[in-house]
Coordinates of C-alpha atoms in Angstrom, one line a residue:
X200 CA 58.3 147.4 102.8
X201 CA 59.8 150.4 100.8
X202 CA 63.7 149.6 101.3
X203 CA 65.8 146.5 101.5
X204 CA 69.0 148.2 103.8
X205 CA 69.4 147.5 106.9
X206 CA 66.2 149.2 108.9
X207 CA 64.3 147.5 106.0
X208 CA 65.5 144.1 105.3
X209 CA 65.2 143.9 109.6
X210 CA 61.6 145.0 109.6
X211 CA 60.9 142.6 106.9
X212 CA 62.8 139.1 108.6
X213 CA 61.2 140.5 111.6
X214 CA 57.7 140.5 110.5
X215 CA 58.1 137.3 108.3
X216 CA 59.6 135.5 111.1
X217 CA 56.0 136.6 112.6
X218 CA 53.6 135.3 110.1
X219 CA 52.7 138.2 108.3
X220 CA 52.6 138.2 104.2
X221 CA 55.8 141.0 103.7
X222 CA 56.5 142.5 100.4
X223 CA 60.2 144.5 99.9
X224 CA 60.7 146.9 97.3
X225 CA 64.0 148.1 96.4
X226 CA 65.4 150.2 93.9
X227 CA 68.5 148.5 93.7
X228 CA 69.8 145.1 92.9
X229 CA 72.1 143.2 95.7
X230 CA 75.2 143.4 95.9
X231 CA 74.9 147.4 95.7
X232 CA 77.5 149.4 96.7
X233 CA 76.7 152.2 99.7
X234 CA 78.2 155.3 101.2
X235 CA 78.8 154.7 104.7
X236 CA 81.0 154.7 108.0
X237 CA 81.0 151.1 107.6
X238 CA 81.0 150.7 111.9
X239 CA 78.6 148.7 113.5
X240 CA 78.4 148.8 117.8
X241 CA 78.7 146.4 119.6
X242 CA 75.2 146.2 119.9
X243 CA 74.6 145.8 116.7
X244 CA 75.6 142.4 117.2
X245 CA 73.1 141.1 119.1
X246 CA 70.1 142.8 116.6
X247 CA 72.0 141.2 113.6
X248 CA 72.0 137.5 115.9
X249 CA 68.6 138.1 116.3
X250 CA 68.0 138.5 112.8
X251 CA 70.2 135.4 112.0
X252 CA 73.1 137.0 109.9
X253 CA 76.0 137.7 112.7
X254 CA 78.0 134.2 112.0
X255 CA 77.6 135.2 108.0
X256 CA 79.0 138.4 109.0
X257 CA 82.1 136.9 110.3
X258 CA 82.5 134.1 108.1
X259 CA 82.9 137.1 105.7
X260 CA 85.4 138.7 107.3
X261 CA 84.0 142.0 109.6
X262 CA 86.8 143.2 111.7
X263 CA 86.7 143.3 115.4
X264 CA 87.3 147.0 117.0
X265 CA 88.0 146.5 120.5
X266 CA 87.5 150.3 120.9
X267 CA 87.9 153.9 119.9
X268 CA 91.7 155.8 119.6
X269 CA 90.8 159.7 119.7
X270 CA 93.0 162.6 118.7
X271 CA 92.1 165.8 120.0
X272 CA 93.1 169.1 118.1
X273 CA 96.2 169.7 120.5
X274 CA 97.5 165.9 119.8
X275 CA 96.0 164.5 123.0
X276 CA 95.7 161.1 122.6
X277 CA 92.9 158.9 124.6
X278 CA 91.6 155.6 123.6
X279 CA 88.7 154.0 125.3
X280 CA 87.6 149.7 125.5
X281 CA 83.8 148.3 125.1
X282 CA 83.8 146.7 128.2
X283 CA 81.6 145.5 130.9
X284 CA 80.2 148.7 132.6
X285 CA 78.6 147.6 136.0
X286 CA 75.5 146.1 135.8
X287 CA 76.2 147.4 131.6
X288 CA 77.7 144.5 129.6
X289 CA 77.7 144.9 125.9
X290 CA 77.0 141.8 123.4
X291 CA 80.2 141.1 122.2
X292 CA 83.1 143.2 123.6
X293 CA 83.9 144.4 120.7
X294 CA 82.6 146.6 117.7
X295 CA 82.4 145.6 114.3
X296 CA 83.9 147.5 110.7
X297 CA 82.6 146.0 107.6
X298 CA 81.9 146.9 104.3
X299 CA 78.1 148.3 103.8
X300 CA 78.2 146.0 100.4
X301 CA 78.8 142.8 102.3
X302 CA 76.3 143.7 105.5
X303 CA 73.6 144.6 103.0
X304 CA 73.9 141.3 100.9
X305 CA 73.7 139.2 103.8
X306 CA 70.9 140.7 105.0
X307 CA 69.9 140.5 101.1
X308 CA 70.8 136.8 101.4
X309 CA 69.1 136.3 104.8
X310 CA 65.6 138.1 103.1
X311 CA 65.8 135.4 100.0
X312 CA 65.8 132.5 102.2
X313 CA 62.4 133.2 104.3
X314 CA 59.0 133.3 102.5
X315 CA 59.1 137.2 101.5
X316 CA 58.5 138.4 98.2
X317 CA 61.6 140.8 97.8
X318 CA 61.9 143.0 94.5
X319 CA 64.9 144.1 93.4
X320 CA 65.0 147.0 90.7
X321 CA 61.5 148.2 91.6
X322 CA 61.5 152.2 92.3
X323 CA 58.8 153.3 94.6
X324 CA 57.5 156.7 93.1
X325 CA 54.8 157.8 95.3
X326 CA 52.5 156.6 97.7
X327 CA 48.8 155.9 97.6
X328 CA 46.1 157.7 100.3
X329 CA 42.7 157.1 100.4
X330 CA 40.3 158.7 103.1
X331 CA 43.2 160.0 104.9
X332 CA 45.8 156.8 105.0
X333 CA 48.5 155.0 103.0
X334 CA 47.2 151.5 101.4
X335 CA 49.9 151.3 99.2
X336 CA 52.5 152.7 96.7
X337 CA 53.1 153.2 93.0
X338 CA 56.0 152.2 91.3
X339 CA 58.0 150.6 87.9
X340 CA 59.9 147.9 87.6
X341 CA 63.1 147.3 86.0
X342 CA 61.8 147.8 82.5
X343 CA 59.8 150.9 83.6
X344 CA 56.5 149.6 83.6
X345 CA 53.8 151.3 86.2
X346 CA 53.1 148.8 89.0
X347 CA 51.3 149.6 92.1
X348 CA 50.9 147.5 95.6
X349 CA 48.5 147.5 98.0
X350 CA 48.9 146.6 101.7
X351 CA 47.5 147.5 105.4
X352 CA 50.5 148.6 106.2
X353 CA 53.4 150.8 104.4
X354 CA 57.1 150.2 106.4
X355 CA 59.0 152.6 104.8
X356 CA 62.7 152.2 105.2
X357 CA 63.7 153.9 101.8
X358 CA 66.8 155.9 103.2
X359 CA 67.3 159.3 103.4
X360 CA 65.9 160.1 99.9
X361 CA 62.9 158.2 101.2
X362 CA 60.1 158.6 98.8
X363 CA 57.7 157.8 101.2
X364 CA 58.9 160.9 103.9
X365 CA 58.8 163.1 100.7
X366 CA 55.5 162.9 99.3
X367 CA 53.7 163.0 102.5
X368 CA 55.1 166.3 103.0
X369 CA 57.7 165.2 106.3
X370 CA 61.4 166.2 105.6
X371 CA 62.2 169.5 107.3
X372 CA 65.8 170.9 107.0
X373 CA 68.2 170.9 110.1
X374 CA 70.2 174.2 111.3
X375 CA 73.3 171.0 111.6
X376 CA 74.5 171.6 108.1
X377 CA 77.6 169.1 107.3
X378 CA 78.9 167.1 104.7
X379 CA 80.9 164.0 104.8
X380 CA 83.7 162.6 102.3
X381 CA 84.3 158.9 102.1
X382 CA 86.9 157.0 100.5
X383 CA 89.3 153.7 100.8
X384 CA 93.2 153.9 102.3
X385 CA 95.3 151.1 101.4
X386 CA 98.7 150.8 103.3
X387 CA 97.9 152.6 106.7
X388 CA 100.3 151.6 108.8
X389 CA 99.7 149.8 112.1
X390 CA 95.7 150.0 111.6
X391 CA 95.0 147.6 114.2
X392 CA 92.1 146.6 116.4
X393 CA 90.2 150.0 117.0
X394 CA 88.8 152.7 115.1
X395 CA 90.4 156.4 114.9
X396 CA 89.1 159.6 115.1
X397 CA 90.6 162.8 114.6
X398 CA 88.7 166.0 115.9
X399 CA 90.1 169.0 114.4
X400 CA 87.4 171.5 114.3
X401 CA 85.6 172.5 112.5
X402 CA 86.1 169.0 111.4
X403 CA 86.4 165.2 112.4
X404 CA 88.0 162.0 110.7
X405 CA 86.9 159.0 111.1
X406 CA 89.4 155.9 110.2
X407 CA 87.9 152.3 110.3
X408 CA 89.6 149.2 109.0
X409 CA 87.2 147.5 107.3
X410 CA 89.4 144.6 105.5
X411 CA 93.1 143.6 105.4
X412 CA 94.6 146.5 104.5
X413 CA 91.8 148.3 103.3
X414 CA 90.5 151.3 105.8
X415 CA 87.2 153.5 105.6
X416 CA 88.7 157.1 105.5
X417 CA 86.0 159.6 106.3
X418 CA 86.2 163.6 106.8
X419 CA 83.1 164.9 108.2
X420 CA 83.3 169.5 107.2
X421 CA 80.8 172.3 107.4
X422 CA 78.8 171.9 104.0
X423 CA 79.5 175.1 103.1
X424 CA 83.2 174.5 103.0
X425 CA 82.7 171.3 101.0
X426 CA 80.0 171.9 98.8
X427 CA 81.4 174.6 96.1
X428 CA 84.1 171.4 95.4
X429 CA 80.9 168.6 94.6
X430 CA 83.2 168.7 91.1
X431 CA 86.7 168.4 92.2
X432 CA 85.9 165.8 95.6
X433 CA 89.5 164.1 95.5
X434 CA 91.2 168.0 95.2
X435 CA 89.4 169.2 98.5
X436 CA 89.6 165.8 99.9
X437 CA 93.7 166.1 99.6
X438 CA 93.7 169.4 100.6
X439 CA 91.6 168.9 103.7
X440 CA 93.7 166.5 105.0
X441 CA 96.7 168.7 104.7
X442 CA 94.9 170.9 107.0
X443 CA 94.1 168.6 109.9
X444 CA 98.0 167.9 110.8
X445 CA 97.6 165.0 113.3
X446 CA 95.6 163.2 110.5
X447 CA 97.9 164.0 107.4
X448 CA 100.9 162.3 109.6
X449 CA 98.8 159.2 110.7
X450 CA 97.9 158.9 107.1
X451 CA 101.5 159.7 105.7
X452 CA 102.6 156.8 103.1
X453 CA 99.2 155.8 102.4
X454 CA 97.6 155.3 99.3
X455 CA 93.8 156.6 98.3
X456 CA 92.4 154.0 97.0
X457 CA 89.2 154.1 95.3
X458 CA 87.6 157.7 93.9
X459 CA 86.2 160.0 96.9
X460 CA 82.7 160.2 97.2
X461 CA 80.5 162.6 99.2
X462 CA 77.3 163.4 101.0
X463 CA 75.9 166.0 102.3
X464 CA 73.7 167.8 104.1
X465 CA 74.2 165.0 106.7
X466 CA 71.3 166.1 109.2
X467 CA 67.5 166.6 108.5
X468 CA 64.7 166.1 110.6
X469 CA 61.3 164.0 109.4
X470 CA 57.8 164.7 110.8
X471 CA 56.0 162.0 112.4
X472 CA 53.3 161.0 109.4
X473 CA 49.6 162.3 110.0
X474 CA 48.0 159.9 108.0
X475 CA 47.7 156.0 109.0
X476 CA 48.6 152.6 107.4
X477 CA 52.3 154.2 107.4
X478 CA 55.7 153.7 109.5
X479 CA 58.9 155.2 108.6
X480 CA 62.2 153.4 109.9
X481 CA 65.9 154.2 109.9
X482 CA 67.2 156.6 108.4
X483 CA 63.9 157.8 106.5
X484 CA 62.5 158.8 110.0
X485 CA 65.4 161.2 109.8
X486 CA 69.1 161.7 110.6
X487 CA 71.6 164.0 112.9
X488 CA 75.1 163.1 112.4
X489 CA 76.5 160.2 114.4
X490 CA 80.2 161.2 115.8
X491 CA 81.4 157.6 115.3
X492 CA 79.0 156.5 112.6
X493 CA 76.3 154.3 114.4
X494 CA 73.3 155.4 112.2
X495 CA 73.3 151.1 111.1
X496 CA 72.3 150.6 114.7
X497 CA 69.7 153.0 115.0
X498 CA 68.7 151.6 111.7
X499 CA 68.2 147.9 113.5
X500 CA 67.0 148.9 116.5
X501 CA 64.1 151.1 115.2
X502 CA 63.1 147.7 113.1
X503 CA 63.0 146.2 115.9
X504 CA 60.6 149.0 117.2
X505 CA 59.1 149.0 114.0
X506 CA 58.0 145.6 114.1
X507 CA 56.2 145.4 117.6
X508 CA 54.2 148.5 116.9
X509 CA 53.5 147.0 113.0
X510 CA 52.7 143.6 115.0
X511 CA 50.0 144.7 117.3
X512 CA 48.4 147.1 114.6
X513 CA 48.1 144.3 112.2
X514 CA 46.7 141.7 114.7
X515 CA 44.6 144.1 115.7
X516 CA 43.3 145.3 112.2
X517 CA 44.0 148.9 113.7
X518 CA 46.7 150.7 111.5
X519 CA 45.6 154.3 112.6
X520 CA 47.6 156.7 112.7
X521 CA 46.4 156.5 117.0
X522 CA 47.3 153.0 116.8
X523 CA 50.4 153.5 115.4
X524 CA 51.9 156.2 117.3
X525 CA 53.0 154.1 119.8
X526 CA 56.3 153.9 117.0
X527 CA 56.9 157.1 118.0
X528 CA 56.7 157.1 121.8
X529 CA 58.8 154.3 121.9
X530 CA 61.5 155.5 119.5
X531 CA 61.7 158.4 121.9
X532 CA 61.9 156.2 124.7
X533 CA 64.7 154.1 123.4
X534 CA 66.6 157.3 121.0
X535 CA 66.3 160.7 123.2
X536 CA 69.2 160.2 125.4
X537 CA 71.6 159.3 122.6
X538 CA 70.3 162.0 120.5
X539 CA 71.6 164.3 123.8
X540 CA 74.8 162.6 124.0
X541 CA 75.1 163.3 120.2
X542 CA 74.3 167.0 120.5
X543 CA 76.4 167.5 123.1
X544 CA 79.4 165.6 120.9
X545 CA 78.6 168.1 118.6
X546 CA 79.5 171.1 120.8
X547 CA 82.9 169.1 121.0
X548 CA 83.7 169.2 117.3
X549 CA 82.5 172.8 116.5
X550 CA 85.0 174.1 119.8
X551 CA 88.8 173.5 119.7
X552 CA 89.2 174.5 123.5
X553 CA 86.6 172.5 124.5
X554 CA 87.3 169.4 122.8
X555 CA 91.4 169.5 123.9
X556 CA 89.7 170.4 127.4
X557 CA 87.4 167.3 127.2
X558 CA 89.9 164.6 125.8
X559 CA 92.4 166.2 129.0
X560 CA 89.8 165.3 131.4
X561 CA 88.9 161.4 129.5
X562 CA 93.1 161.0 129.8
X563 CA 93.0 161.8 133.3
X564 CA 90.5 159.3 133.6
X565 CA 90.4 156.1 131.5
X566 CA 87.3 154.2 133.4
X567 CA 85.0 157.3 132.7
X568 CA 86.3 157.5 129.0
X569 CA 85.3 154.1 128.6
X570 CA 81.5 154.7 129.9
X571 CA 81.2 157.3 127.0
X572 CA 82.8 154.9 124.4
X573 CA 80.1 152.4 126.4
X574 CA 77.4 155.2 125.9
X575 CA 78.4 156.2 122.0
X576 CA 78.8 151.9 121.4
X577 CA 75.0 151.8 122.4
X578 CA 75.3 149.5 125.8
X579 CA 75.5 152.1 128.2
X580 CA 72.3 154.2 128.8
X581 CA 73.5 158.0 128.2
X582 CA 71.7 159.2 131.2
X583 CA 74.3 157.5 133.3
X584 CA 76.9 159.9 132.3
X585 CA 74.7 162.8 133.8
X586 CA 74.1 160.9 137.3
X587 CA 77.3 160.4 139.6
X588 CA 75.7 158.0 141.5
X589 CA 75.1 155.3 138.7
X590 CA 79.0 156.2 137.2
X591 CA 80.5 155.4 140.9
X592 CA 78.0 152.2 140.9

């Protein structure tokens, strides 16, 4: 297992849980801090119950959102509820904001406590192929000696730098070219019990409070707007604000907190390998740009994927890359529709008319506002906003 984050340290309690000998490799050493929305769905829950970490989670103090507040770029104002849907009922009815630092220990913690051999401070530096699959990877420790590790199967969950997708030749640019700034606001007032977002086009906010008066702040531009500032990121953070009016006043009085950081592109797109013994998970299997930030779900849920395809190949002794494309089928399976929804939530953000239009429309009707928020907080199948029938059901 290349990667101890979420998708990774999943994949790996997953297939311990199983039986199977799992060794993780990470580059880091936990607690580590991470850039990140800091939002988890609300079915996130139930993947991180499965995995025996969600009562940590709030012992440590995640905060409940009981839904999304959205500002459109004329000032209209809609918020929407996780709720039961129908037949659609979500874990918990409520989202989750916490710190990526305290999610990624506990699943740190949760990794330490079953028979895995987890690494910290190993860097994975390439991958090893012999006739025509991966049986392993290179790598050096924290005192930069060479190490290498040998196994039937490669789960690579090493991010969006992932080694792994690089070497064997995967990443491919996106036409999706955006950048994202993230920092901490300390005395928002009246940050309460759902997230905020702020379309402004060509840019959205993102505003989740993460702790006690402590709030994930993220602006999400065009990367060629933010990239000429990668030296002066708290100057065009400031002066971006000033530009998106209905965030600059919700933010008024509020204190920046910690240093801004940024990232960017956000999109790419990764290949499906072409060589065996090899799975790629999270955000290594590539990324688009999630309007409300639930990329850590997509993360869990592919482990879960992950993990029945991994199962069957290693039972069987069959880690082809035949045997193993069955990862693929059934991330499209689970992923396409959201990745729809999130394309068209895209044409939202780059259009002002369209998005004041849209939000004008969700006011007029709260029930099918909360079906997207349902569809966006992963409970809701997105194909159900595309069929009258199964939204008057």
């Amino acid at each position: 297992m290349v990667g101890a984050g979420p998708a990774g340290a999943a994949s790996a309690i997953l297939l311990a849980e199983r039986g199977f000998d799992v060794v993780v490799l990470d580059r880091a050493a936990f607690p580590r801090p991470k850039l990140c929305g800091e939002y988890l769905s609300p079915e996130a829950a139930r993947v991180l119950d499965r995995l025996g970490v969600l009562k940590s989670l709030d012992a440590a103090g995640a905060v409940p959102l009981a839904g999304m507040r959205i500002t459109a770029p004329d000032g209209t104002v809609v918020t929407g509820r996780y709720r039961a849907i129908g037949r659609w009922r979500p874990y918990r009815d409520h989202a989750l904001a916490v710190p990526r630092e305290t999610l990624d220990n506990l699943l740190a913690d949760r990794l330490r406590a079953l028979p895995v051999d987890f690494r910290e401070r190993v860097r994975v530096s390439d991958v090893l192929i012999e006739r025509g699959r991966v049986v392993g990877v290179e790598a050096t420790d924290a005192s930069g000696a060479p190490q290498r590790f040998r196994a039937p199967l490669v789960v690579a969950a090493d991010g969006r730098a992932s080694v792994v997708a690089h070497r064997l030749g995967l990443r491919r640019p996106h036409p999706l070219a955006r950048m994202a700034f993230v920092t901490y606001l300390t005395g928002l007032a009246d940050a309460g019990d759902v997230g905020e977002i702020f379309v402004d086009p060509p840019d959205y906010a993102i505003l989740n409070p993460v702790a006690p008066d402590r709030v994930n702040m993220s602006i999400v531009v065009p990367l060629a707007h933010g990239a000429p500032f990668s030296e002066r990121l708290d100057a065009f953070f400031v002066a971006r604000v000033k530009q998106l009016p209905h965030l600059a006043r919700r933010v008024a009085g509020a204190t920046i907190a910690t240093r801004v950081r940024a990232l960017g592109p956000l999109a790419y797109r990764v290949a499906p390998p072409a060589v065996g013994g090899v799975l790629l998970v999270g955000d290594a299997a590539g990324f688009y740009d999630p309007f409300t930030g639930e990329g850590v779900f997509t993360g869990l849920r592919s482990a879960e994927l992950a993990a029945e395809t991994a199962t069957a190949a290693l039972r069987s002794g069959d880690c082809s890359v035949a045997a193993l494309r069955a990862h693929t089928r059934a991330h499209h399976a689970v992923f396409a529709g959201k990745e729809r929804l999130t394309h068209a939530l895209q044409l939202l953000i780059r259009h002002r008319r369209v998005a004041n239009l849209a939000a004008h429309a969700l006011a007029r009707s709260p029930a099918l506002l909360d079906v997207v928020l349902g569809a966006i907080g992963d409970f809701v199948p997105p194909g159900a906003l595309l069929d009258p029938r199964r939204l008057r059901a």
